[in-house]
Tab-separated table of N, CA, C and O in Angstrom:
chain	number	residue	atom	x	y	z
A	1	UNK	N	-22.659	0.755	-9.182
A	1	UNK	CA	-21.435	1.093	-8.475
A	1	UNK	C	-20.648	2.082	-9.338
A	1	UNK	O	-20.524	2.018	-10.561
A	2	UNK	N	-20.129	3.019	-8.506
A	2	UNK	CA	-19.189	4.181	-9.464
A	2	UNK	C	-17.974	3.431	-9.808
A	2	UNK	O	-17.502	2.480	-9.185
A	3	UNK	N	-17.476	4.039	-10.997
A	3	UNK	CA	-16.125	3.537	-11.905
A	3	UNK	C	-15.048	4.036	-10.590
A	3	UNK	O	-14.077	3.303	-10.399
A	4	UNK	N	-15.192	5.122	-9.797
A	4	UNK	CA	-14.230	5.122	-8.313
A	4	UNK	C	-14.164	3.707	-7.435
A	4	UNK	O	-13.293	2.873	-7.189
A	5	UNK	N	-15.237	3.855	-7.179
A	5	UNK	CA	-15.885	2.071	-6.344
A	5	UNK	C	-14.893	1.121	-6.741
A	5	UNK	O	-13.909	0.810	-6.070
A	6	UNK	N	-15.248	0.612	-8.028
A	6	UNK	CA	-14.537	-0.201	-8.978
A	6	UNK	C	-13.389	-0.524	-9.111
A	6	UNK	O	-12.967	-1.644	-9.399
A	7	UNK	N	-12.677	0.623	-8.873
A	7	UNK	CA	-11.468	0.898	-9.404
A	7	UNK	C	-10.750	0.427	-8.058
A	7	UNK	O	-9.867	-0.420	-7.922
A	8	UNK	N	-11.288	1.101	-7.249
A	8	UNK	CA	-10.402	1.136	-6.015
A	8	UNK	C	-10.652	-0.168	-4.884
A	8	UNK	O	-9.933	-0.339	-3.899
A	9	UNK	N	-11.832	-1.040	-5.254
A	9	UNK	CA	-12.022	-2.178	-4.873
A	9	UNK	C	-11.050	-3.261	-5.496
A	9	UNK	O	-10.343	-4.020	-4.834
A	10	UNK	N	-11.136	-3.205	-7.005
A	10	UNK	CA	-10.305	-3.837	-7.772
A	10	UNK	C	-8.571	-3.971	-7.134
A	10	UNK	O	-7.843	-4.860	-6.692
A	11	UNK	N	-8.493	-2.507	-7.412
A	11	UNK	CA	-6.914	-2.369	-6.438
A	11	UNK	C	-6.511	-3.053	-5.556
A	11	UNK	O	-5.441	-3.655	-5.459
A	12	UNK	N	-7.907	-2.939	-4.440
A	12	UNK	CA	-7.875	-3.743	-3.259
A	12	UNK	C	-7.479	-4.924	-2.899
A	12	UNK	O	-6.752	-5.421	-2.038
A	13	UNK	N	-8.490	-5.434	-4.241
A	13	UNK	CA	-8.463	-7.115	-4.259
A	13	UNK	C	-6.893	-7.453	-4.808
A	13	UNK	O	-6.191	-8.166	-4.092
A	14	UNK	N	-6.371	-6.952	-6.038
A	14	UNK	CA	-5.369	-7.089	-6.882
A	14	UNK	C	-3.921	-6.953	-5.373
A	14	UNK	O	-3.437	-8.045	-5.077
A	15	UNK	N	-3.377	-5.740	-4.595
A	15	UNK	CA	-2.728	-5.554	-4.496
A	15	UNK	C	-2.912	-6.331	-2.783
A	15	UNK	O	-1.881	-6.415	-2.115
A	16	UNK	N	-3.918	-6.729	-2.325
A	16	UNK	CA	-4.406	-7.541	-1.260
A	16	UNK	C	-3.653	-8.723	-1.323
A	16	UNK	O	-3.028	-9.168	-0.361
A	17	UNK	N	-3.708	-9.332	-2.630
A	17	UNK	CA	-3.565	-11.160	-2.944
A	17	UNK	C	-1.727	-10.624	-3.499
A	17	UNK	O	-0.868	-11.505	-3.540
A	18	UNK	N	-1.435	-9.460	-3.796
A	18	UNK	CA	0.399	-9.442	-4.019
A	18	UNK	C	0.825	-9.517	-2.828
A	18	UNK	O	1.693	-10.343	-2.546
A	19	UNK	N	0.096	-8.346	-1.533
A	19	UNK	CA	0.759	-8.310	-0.357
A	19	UNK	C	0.778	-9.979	0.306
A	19	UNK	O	1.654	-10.230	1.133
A	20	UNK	N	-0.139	-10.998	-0.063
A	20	UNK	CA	-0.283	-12.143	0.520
A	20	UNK	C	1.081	-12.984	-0.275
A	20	UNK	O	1.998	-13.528	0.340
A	21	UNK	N	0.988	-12.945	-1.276
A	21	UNK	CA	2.102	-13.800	-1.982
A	21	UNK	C	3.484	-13.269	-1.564
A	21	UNK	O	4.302	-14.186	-1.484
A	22	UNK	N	3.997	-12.013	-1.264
A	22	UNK	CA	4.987	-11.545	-1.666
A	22	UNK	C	5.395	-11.667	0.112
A	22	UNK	O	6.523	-11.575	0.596
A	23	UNK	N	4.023	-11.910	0.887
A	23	UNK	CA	4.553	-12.415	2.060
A	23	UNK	C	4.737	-13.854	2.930
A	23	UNK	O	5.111	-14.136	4.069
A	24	UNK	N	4.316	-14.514	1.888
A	24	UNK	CA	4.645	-16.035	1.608
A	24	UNK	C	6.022	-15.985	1.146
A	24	UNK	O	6.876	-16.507	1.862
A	25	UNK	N	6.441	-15.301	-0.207
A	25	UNK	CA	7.506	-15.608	-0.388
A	25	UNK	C	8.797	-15.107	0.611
A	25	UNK	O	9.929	-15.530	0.379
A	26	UNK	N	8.558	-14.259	1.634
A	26	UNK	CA	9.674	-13.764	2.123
A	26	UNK	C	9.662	-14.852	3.189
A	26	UNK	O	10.770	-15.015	3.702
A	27	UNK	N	8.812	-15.542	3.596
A	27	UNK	CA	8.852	-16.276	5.136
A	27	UNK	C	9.277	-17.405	4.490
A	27	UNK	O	9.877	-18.096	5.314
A	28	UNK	N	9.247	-18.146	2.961
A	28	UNK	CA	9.509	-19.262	2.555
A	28	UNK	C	10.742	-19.154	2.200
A	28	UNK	O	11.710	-19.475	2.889
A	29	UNK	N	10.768	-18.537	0.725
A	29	UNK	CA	12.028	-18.563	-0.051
A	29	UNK	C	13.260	-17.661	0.565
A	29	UNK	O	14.442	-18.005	0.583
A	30	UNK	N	12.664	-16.316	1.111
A	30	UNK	CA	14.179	-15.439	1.156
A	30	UNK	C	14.304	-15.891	2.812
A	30	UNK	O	15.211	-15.438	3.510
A	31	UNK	N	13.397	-16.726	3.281
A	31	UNK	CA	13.995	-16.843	5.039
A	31	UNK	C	15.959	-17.064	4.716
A	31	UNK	O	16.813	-16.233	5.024
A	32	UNK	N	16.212	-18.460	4.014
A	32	UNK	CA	17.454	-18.450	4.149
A	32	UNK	C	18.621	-17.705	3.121
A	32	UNK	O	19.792	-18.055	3.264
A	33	UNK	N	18.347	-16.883	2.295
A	33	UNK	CA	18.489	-15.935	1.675
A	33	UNK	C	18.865	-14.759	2.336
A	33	UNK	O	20.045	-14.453	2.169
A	34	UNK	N	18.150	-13.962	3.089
A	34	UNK	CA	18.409	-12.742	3.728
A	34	UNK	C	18.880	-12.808	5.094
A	34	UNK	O	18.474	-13.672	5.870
A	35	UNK	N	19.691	-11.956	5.400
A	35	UNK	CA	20.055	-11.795	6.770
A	35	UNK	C	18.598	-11.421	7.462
A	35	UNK	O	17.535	-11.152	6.902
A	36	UNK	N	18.924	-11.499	8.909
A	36	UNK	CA	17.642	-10.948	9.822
A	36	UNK	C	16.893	-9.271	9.661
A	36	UNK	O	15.837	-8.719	9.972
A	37	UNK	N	18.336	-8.883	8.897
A	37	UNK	CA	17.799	-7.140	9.116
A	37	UNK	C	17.203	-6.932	7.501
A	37	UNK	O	16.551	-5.957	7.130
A	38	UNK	N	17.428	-7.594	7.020
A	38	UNK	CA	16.961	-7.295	5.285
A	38	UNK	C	15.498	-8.393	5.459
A	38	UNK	O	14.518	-7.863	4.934
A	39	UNK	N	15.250	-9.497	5.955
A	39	UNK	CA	14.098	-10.198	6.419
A	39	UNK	C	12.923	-8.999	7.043
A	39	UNK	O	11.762	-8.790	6.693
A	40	UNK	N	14.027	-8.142	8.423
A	40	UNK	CA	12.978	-7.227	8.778
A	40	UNK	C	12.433	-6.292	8.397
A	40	UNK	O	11.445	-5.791	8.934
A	41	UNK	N	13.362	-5.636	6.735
A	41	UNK	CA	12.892	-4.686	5.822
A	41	UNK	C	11.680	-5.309	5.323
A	41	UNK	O	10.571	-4.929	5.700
A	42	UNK	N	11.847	-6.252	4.489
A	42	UNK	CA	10.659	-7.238	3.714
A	42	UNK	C	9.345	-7.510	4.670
A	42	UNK	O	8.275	-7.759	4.116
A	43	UNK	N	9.410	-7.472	5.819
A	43	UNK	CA	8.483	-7.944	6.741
A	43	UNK	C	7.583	-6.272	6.575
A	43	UNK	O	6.472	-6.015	6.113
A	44	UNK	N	8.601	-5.423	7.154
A	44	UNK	CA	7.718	-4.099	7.050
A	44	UNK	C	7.234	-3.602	5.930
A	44	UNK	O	6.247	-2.867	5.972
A	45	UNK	N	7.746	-3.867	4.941
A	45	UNK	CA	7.221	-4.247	3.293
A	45	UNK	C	5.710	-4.686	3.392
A	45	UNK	O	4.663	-4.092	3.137
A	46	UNK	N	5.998	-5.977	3.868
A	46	UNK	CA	4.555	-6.576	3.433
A	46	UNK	C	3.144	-5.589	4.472
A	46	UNK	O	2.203	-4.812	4.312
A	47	UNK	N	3.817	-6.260	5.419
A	47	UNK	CA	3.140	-5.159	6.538
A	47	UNK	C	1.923	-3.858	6.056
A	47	UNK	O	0.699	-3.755	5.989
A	48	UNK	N	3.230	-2.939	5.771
A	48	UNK	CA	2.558	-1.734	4.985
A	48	UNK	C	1.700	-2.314	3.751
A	48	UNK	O	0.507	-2.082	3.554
A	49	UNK	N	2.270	-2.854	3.217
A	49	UNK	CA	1.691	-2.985	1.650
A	49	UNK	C	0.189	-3.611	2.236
A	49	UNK	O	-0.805	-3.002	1.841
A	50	UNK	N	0.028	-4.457	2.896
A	50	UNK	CA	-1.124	-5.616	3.356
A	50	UNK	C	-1.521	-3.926	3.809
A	50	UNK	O	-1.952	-3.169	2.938
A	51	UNK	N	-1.382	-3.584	4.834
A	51	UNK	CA	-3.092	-2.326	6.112
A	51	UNK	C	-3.521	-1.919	4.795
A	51	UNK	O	-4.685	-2.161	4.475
A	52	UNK	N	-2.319	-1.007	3.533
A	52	UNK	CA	-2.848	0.289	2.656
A	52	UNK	C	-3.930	-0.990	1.468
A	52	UNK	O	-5.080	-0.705	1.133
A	53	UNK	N	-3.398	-1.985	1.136
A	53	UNK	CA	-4.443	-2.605	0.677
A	53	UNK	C	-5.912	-2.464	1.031
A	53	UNK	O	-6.844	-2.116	0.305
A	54	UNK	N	-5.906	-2.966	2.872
A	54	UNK	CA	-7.099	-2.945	3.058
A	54	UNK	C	-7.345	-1.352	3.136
A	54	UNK	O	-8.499	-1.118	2.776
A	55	UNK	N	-6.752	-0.358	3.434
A	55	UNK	CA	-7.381	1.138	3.360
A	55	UNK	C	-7.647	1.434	2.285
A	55	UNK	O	-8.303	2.473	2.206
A	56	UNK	N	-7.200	0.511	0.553
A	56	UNK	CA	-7.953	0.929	-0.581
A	56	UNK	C	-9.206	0.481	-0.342
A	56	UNK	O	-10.211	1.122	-0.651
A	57	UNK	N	-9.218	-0.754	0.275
A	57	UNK	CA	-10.613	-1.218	0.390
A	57	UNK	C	-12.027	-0.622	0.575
A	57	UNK	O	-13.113	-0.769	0.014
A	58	UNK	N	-11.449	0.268	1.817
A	58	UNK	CA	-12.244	0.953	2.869
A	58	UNK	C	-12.562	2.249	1.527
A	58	UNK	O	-13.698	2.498	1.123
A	59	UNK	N	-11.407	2.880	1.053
A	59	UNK	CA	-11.397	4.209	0.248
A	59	UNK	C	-12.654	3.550	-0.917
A	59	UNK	O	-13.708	4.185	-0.925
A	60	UNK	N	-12.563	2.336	-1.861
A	60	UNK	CA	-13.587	1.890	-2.876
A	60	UNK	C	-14.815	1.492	-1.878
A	60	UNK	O	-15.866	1.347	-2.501
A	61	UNK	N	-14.935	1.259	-0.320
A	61	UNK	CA	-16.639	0.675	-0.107
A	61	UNK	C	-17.264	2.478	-0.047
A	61	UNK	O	-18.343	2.820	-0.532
A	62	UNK	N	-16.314	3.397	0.639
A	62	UNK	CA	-16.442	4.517	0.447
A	62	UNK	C	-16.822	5.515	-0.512
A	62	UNK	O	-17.667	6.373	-0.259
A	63	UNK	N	-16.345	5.443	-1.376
A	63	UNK	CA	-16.971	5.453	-2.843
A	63	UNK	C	-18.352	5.390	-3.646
A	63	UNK	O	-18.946	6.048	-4.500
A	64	UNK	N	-18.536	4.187	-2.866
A	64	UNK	CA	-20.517	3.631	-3.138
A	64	UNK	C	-21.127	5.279	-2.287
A	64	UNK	O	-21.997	6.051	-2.689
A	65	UNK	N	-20.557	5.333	-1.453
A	65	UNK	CA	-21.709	6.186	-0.518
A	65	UNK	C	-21.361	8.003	-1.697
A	65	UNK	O	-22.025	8.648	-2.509
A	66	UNK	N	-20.116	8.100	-1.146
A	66	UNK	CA	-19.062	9.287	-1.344
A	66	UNK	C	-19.119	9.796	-2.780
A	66	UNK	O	-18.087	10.293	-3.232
A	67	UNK	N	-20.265	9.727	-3.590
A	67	UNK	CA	-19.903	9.653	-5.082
A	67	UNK	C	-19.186	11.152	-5.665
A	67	UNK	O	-19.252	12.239	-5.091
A	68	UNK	N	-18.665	10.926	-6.647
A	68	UNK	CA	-18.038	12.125	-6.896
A	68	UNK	C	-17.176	12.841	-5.797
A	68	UNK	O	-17.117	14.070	-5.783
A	69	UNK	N	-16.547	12.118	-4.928
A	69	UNK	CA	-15.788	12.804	-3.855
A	69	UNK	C	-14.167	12.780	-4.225
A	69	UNK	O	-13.572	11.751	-3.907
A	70	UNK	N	-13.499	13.714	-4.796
A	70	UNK	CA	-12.397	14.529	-5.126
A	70	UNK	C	-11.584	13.869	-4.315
A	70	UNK	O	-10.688	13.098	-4.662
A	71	UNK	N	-11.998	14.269	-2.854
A	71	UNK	CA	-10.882	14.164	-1.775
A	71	UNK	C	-10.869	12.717	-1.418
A	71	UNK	O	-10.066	12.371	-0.551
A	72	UNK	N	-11.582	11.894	-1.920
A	72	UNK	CA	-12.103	10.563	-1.704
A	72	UNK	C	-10.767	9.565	-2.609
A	72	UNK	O	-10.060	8.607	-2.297
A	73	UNK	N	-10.924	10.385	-3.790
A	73	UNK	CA	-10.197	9.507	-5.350
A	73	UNK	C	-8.374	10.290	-5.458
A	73	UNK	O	-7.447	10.184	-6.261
A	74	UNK	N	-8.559	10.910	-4.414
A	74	UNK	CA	-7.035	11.563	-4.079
A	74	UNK	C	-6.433	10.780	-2.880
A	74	UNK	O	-5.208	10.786	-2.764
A	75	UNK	N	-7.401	9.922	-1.731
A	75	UNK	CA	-7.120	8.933	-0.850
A	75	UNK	C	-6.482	8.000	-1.606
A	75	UNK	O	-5.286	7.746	-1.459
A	76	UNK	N	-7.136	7.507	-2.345
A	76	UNK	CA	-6.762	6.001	-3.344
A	76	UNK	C	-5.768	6.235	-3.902
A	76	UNK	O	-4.844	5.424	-3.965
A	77	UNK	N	-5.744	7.482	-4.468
A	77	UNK	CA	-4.291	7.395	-5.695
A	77	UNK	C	-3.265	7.612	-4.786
A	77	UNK	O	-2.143	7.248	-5.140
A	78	UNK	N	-3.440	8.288	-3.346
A	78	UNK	CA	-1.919	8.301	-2.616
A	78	UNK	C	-1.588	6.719	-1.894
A	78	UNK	O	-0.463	6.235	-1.768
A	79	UNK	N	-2.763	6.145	-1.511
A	79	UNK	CA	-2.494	4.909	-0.923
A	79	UNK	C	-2.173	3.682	-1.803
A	79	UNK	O	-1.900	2.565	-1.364
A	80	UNK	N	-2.227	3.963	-2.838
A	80	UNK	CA	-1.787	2.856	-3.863
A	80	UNK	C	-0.118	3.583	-4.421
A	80	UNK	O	0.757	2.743	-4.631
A	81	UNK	N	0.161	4.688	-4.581
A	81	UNK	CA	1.573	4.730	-4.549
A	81	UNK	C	1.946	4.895	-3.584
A	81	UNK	O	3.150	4.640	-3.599
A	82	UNK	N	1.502	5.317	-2.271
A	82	UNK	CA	2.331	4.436	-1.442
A	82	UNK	C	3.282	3.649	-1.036
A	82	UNK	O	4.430	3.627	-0.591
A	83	UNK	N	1.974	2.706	-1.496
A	83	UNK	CA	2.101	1.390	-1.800
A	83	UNK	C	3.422	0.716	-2.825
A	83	UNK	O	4.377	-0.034	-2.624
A	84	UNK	N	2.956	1.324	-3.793
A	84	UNK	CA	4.341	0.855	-4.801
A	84	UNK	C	5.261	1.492	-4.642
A	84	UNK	O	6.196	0.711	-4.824
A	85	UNK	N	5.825	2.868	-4.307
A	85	UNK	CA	7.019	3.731	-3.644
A	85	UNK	C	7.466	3.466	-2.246
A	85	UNK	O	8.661	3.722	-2.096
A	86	UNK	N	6.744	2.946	-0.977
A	86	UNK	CA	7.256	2.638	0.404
A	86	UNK	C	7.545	1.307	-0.088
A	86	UNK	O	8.557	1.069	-0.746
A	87	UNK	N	6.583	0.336	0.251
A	87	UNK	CA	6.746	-1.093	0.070
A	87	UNK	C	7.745	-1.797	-0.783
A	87	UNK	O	8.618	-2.624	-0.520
A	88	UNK	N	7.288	-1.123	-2.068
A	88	UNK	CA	8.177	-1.259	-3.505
A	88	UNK	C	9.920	-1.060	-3.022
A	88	UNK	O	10.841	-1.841	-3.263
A	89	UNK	N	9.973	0.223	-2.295
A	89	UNK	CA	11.533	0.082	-2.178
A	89	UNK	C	11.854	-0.326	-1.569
A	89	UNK	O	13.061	-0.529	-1.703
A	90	UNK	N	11.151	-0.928	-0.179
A	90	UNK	CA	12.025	-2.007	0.640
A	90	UNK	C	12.310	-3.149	0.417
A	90	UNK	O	13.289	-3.721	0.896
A	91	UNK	N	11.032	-3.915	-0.769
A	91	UNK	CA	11.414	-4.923	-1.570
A	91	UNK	C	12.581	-5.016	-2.171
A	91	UNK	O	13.333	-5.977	-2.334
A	92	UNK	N	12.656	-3.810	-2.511
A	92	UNK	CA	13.850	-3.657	-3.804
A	92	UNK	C	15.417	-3.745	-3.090
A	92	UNK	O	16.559	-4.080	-3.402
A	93	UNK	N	14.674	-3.217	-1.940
A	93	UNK	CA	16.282	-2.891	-0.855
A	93	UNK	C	16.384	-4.305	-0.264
A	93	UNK	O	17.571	-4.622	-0.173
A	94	UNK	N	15.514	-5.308	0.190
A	94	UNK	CA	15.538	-6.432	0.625
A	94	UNK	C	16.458	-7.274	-0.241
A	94	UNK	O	17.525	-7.706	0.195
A	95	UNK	N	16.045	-7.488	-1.422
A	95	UNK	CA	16.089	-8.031	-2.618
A	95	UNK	C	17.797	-7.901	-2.888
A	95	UNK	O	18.588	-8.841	-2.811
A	96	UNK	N	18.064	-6.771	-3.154
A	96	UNK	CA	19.345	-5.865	-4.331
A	96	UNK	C	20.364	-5.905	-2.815
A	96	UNK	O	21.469	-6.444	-2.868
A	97	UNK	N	19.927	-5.372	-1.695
A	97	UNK	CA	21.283	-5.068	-0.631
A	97	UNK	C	21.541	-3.607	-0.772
A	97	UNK	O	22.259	-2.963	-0.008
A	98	UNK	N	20.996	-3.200	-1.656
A	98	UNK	CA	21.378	-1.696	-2.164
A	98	UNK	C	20.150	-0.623	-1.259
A	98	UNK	O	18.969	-0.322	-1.435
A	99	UNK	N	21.110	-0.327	-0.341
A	99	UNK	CA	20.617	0.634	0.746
A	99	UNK	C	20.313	1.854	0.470
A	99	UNK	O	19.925	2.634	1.340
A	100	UNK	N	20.397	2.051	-0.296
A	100	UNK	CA	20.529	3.635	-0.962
A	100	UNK	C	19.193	3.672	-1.583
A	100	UNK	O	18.690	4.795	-1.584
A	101	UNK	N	18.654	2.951	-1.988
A	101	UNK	CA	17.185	2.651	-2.265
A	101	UNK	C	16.228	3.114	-0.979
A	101	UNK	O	15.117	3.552	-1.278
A	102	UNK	N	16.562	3.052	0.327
A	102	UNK	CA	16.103	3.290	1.294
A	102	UNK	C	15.692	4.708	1.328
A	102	UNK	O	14.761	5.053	2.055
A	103	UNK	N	16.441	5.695	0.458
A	103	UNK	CA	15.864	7.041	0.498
A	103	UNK	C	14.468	7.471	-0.353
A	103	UNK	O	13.698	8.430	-0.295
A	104	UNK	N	14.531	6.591	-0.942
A	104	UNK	CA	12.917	6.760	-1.705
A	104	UNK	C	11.853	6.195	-0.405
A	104	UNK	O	10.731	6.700	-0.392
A	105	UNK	N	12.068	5.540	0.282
A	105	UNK	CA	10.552	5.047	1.316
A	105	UNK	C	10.546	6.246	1.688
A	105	UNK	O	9.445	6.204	2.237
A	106	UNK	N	10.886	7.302	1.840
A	106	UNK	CA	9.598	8.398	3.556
A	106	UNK	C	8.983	9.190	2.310
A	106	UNK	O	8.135	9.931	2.808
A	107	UNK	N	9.013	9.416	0.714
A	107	UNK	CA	8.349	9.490	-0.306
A	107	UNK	C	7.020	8.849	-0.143
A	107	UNK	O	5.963	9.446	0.060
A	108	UNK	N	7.173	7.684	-0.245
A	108	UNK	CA	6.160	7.070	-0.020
A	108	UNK	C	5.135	6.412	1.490
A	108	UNK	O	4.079	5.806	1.671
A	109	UNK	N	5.955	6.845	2.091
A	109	UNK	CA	5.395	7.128	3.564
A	109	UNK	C	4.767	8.223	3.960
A	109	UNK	O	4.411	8.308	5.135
A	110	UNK	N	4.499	9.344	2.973
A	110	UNK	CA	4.320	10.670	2.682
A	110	UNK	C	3.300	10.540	2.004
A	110	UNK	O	2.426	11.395	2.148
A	111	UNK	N	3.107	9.561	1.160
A	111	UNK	CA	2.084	9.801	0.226
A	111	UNK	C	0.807	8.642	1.077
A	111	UNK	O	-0.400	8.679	0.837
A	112	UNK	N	1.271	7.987	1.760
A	112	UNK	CA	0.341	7.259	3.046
A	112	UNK	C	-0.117	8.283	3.774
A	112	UNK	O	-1.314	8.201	4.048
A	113	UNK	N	0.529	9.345	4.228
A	113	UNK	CA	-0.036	10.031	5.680
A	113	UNK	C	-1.094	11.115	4.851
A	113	UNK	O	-2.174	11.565	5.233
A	114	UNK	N	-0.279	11.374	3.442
A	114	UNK	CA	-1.467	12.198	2.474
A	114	UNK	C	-2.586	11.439	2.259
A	114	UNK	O	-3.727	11.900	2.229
A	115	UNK	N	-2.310	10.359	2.117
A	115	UNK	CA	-3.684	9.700	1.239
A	115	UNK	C	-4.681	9.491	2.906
A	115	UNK	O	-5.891	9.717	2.911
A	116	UNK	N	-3.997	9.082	4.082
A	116	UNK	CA	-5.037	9.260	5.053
A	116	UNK	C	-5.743	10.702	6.014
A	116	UNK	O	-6.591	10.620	6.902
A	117	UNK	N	-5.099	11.916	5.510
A	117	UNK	CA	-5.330	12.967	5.388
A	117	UNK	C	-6.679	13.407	4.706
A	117	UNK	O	-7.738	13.811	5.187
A	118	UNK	N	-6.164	13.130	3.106
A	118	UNK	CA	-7.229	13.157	1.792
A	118	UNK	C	-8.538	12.185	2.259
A	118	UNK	O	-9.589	12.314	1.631
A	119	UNK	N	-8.456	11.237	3.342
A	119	UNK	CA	-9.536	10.006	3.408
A	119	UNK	C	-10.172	11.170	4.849
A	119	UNK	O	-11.374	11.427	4.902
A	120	UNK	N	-9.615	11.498	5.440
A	120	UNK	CA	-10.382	12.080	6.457
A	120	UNK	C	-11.057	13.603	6.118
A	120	UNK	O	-11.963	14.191	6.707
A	121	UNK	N	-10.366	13.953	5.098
A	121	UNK	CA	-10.836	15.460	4.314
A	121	UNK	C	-12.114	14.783	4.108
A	121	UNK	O	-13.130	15.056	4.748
A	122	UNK	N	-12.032	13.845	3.149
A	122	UNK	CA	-13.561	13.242	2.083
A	122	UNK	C	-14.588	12.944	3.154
A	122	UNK	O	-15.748	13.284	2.922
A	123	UNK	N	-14.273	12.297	4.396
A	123	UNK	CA	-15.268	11.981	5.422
A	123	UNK	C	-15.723	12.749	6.278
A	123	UNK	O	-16.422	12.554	7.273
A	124	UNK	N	-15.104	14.007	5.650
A	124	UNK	CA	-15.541	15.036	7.526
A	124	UNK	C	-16.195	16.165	6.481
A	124	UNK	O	-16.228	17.305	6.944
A	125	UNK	N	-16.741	15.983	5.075
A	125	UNK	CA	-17.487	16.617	4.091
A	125	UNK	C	-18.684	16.276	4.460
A	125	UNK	O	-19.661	16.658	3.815
């Protein structure tokens, strides 16, 4: 298996089992904690964070075939910050109340529509 494979499976698995916890904790702990509209930030949080997980997935089984594919290992690195720049700041905005944090997500909603861009570049090679 390529060190791409690896890497981006790993991710998968790693940021797969955060999106699961971190969406346990919003339905458990912050249910009575957050208002409904900061609940529905965190929800779209997990949301996103959980599909781009599984699209690292897809980007590392891709990998096995795709070796040495540029446009392949430019999918992964946008869908994993993403990941930590969309998701990450709605957490943060869920969390803090601090709305202004909200201007960093379409950053990282940007780097989603790139990284599935970069995934359809690598596949239509």
């Amino acid at each position: 298996m390529s060190a791409d494979a690896r890497r981006f499976l790993f991710f998968a698995a790693l940021t797969g089992a955060l999106a699961v916890m971190l969406g346990a904790f919003g339905a458990h702990a912050l249910k009575a904690r957050l208002d409904e509209n900061m609940l529905a930030v965190w929800q779209t949080a997990v949301q996103y964070h959980f599909w781009h997980a599984l699209a690292l997935g897809l980007v590392g089984l891709l990998a096995i075939h795709l070796r040495d594919s540029g446009a392949l290992r430019v999918a992964g690195w946008l869908m994993l910050l993403g990941i930590v720049v969309f998701s990450g700041s709605l957490y943060a905005m869920a969390l803090s109340g601090v709305r202004a944090l909200g201007m960093v997500t379409p950053l990282g909603g940007l780097a989603f529509i790139a990284g599935w861009l970069a995934l359809a570049l690598a596949v239509r090679r």
